[in-house]
Phi, psi and omega in degrees: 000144199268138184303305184317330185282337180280312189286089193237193191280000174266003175244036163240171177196145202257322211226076178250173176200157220174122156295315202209180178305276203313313184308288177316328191271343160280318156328272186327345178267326178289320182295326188282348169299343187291336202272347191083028204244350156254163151276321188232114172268027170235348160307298197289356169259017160324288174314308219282324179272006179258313153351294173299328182293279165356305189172171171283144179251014149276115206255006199079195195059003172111003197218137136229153186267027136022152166168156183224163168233121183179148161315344206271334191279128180277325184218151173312127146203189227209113172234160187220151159207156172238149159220136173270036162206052104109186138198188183247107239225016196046053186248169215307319174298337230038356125062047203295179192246093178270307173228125214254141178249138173228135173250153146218119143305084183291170179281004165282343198268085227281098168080034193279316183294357185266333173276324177281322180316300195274283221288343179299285195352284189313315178257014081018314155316307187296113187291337190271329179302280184321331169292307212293341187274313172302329177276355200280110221283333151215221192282331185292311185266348137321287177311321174274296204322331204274342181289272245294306192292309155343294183286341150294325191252351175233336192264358201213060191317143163286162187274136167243157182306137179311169176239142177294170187286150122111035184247145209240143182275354163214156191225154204231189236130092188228159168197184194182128182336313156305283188084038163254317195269292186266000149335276179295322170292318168327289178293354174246074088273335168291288184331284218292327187301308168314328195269347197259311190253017172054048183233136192302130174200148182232156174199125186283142155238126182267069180286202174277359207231032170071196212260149194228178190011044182320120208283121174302149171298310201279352217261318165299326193285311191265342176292143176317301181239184184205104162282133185233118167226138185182133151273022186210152194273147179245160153316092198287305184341331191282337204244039184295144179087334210230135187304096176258132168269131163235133140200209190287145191288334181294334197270337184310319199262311167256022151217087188270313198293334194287310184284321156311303163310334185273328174252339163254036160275338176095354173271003181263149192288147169327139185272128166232139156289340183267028200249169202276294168298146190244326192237153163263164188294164156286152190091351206085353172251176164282130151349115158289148168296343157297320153301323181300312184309307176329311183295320229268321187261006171256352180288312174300310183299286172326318163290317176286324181295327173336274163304348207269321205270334189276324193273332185284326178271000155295284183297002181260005176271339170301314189307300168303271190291005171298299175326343186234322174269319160244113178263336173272032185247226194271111191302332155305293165290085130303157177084356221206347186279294197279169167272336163314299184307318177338289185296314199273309171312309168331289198267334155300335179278326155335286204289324186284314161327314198295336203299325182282344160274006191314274156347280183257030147306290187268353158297289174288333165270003165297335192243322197257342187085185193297357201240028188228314205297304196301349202249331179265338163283351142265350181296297184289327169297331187277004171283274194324339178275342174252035159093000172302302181076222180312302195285317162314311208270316180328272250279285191325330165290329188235009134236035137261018164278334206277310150000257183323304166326304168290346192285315178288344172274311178294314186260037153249043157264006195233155185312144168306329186301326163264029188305297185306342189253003175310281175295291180308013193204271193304317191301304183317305197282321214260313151328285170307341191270318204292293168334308192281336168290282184337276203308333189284321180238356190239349165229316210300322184302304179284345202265301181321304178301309171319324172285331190273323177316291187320310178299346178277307184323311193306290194325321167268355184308137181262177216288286147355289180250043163247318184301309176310314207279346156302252185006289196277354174270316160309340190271331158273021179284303200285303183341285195226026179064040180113026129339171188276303204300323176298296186328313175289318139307338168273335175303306184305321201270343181260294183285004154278026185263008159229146193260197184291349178268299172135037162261183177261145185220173171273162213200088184285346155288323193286319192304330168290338190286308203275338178257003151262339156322321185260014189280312189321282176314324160315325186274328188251345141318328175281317196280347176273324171282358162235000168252001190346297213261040145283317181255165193267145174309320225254002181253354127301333193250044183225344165278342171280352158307294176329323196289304233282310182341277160339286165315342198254031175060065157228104205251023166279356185300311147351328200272323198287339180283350189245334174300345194237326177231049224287269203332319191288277240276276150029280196268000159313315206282292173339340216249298168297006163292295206283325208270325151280351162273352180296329175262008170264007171259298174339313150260039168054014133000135179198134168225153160291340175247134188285009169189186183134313191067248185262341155233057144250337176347319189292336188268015177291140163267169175061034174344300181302317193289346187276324192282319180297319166302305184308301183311324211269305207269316172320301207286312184290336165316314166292324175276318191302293161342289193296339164299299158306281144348098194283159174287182156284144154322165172255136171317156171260000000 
């Protein structure tokens, strides 16, 4: 259906004017009452202010899109207003609103507002289209300009080269250090949004269960673009030649239509594997280097949770059944009096070990490419033999990445006839002997002493400032819901899960670090069931997801609810995060396993005062939130 068929002349206004949002969205409601296309206009602008609570429908650049779906609409239509001193419409950009379009939908008409939507959106980019409507001297000549532009971007393709069968005008890429969450939240917000703008898209995802619907030689070849929205480096090569967007993974869920318009605009430039920076940024720029480190230690991070979360939950279930098969036996072998427990200790300390060369193995191959990995899992075992620990395997990962990096630059001075002894012979040899010196005399003496001070510190820490560093690491559990901040407070918390020797030890920072991970969901799972009227039936019936998430310590089940209201739901969650981890510190709490949630709890120590906390920090979240939380208008 065509915008012009919708759009008639008694619902535009040329010269409106509206103080604030709420003014204008009534204007605009009054104006689609003019066209005859509702039955009830105070339902539908009910629906329209329910909408809005959902998020802003400003979309920037001067323009919002307002809209319901709802029985009040008897037929599609369309309404317009321009106001030339602007209004203030909360749009994305921050923004005044110069020109607002509003739809109705009725609900028999399926995804009919989802079809003017993507076509306004699309033509709406054009900055000279958007002057030209505002500036438009009457109602006749609004309407042909929005036919004229219409008719050029949709009624009139340009002809293109056949395309092979089953081939996409843009291919996706989405990860995330996990690959539990925002991975998969990425990649359906790029789906549903393309499919809103009627552009062809495939997407790859790069979980925790490895690369799924994986992107084809032809599919790359013949496709316009290539979105990499991933915190963690993905397989650039392939996309060698060929136009690519990289960015975070945060913009894949929430700047989709933006990455989308960008990639069928024809301006992004070609992907080279050899250019020094190899991708551009969203936006057009090169990568800041904080960011390149981030990808570089969440690539380490992503390879390392695996041994961390199986090896660490082996041993607290070894740890559990020494208590129950031998409970009188040696307090010194804990874990180790039974053969069940043995067996189970073994081989999780085996899997937990691996995690720090684990860490700056791919920490350097993130950075030096495969001919860095072997120099950096040595790097990282000689940090854990000499006392390093963590903080020795961080270092020992990036610079042997950088170490190798640099290595490749020196010996591509040397004849092509020696290409072939590179990986195999220099790289290997010369990387590990330059490595082993470093980490043996230039980081293990300081980094080891730094580390055992800390560890005394934790050990003395007085009552007071155990409670803060509880707090404040839990309350970043909560900050951005599996986020650099979250990454960092869970980083910190799996390594103090080994002591200066490189054993496993129980650890009341990892316990504070996991019970502020799991407050979020929990909270906001509470709050939909006793608050109902706060939430959308579908963001009810997605808290109850929430109980089970929460409980299992995965606190990204949070983002679609902070992602859609962040000032609420964010420091509610934040607040009852840091207060339960503030009191697991508080009640000497200590756990053995870097994950589980409620089940691992029987091996937590002082486990009721743990349960108790979580119950404390749930229940003020839920409240702070409902408080924060306006109620919804009521359906009509």
């Amino acid at each position: 259906m065509r915008i012009t068929d919708l759009l008639r002349e008694n619902g535009i206004e040329l010269c409106g004017k509206a103080a604030n949002k709420q003014e204008a969205v009534e204007q605009m409601v009054a104006l689609m009452g003019k066209t005859g296309c509702v039955s009830d206009l105070e339902t539908y602008k009910k629906a329209v202010f329910r909408r809005e609570e959902e998020g802003t429908t400003g979309i920037g650049e001067g323009v919002a899109i307002p809209h319901a779906k709802t029985g009040a609409v008897k037929t599609p239509g369309l309404a317009a207003m321009v106001l030339p001193n602007g209004v203030d419409y909360d749009s994305l950009d921050g923004e005044p609103a110069y020109l607002i379009f509003l739809i109705a939908a009725p609900d028999t008409e399926e995804n009919i507002h989802l079809d003017v939507l993507g076509r306004l959106s699309v033509l709406l980019m054009d900055d000279d289209f958007r002057k030209n409507l505002i500036h438009a001297k009457s109602v006749r000549e609004f309407l042909s300009l929005i036919d004229a532009a219409e008719a050029e971007k949709f009624d009139e393709p340009k002809e293109e080269s056949p395309k092979p069968a089953g081939s996409y005008r843009v291919l996706a890429v989405t990860a995330c250090p996990t690959g539990i969450a925002h991975t998969y939240m990425a990649a359906e917000s790029l789906e549903k949004t393309a499919q809103e703008m009627g552009i062809s898209i495939k997407v790859e995802t790069d979980g925790s269960g490895g690369a799924k619907n994986v992107l084809t030689d032809g599919e790359i070849a013949s496709c316009e673009c290539i979105i990499v929205a991933a915190d963690k480096n993905v397989p650039m090569a392939r996309f060698n030649g060929r136009p690519v967007i990289v960015t975070k993974v945060a913009n894949g869920i929430n700047k989709a239509r933006e990455l989308l318009e960008e990639a069928t605009s024809g301006r992004v430039p070609p992907y080279h594997t050899d250019e020094k920076n190899e991708a551009s940024a969203y936006g057009g720029e090169q990568e800041s280097f904080g960011r390149q480190i981030y990808k570089h230690l969440m690539n380490g991070v992503s390879h390392m949770l695996p041994f961390v979360i199986g090896g660490g939950i082996l041993i607290a279930l070894a740890f559990l059944f020494d208590s129950i098969l031998a409970p009188n036996g040696d307090p010194n072998n804990f874990g180790m009096n039974s053969p069940l427990a043995a067996f189970l200790k073994t081989v999780g300390g085996i899997a937990f070990n691996f995690m720090l060369p684990i860490l700056a193995g791919f920490i350097a191959l993130s950075i030096g490419d495969r001919p860095a990995l072997a120099v950096g899992f040595v790097g990282g075992a000689i940090a854990v033999a000499g006392g390093s620990g963590f903080l020795g395997a961080l270092l020992a990962g990036f610079i042997a990445g950088y170490l190798i990096a640099g290595m490749r630059r020196l010996f591509d001075k040397l004849p092509a006839s020696m290409e072939g002894l590179k990986p195999i012979l220099l790289y290997p040899v010369f990387g590990i002997l330059i490595m082993g010196a470093i980490c043996t005399y230039l980081i293990n003496p300081p980094v080891s002493a730094l580390n055992l001070w800390m560890s005394n510190s934790l050990e003395n820490m007085g009552q007071a400032s155990g409670l803060l560093l509880g707090a404040v690491l839990a309350g970043m559990m909560a900050v951005d819901m599996g986020g650099p901040f979250n990454k960092a407070a869970y980083v910190f918390g799996t390594a103090s899960l080994l002591d200066a020797a490189g054993n496993s030890v129980t650890s009341p920072v990892m316990a504070a670090v996991m019970i502020g991970g799991m407050v979020p969901p929990i909270a906001i799972a509470l709050c939909t069931t006793f608050f109902k009227s706060r939430f959308t039936a579908k963001e009810r019936q997605s808290g109850l997801t929430n109980y089970i998430m929460g409980l299992s310590f995965i606190t990204e089940g949070a983002i679609p609810f902070a992602a859609s209201d962040p000032l609420r739901v964010i420091p509610a969650c934040a607040v009852g995060s840091a207060v339960a981890g503030g009191l697991s510190m508080l009640f000497g709490c200590a756990l053995p396993a870097p994950h589980g949630g409620i089940f691992v709890f029987a091996v937590v120590e002082n486990w009721p005062m743990y349960l108790l906390s979580l119950a404390i920090g749930v229940a003020i979240g839920c409240l702070l939130l409902a408080v924060l939380k306006k109620p919804l208008p009521a359906q009509g």
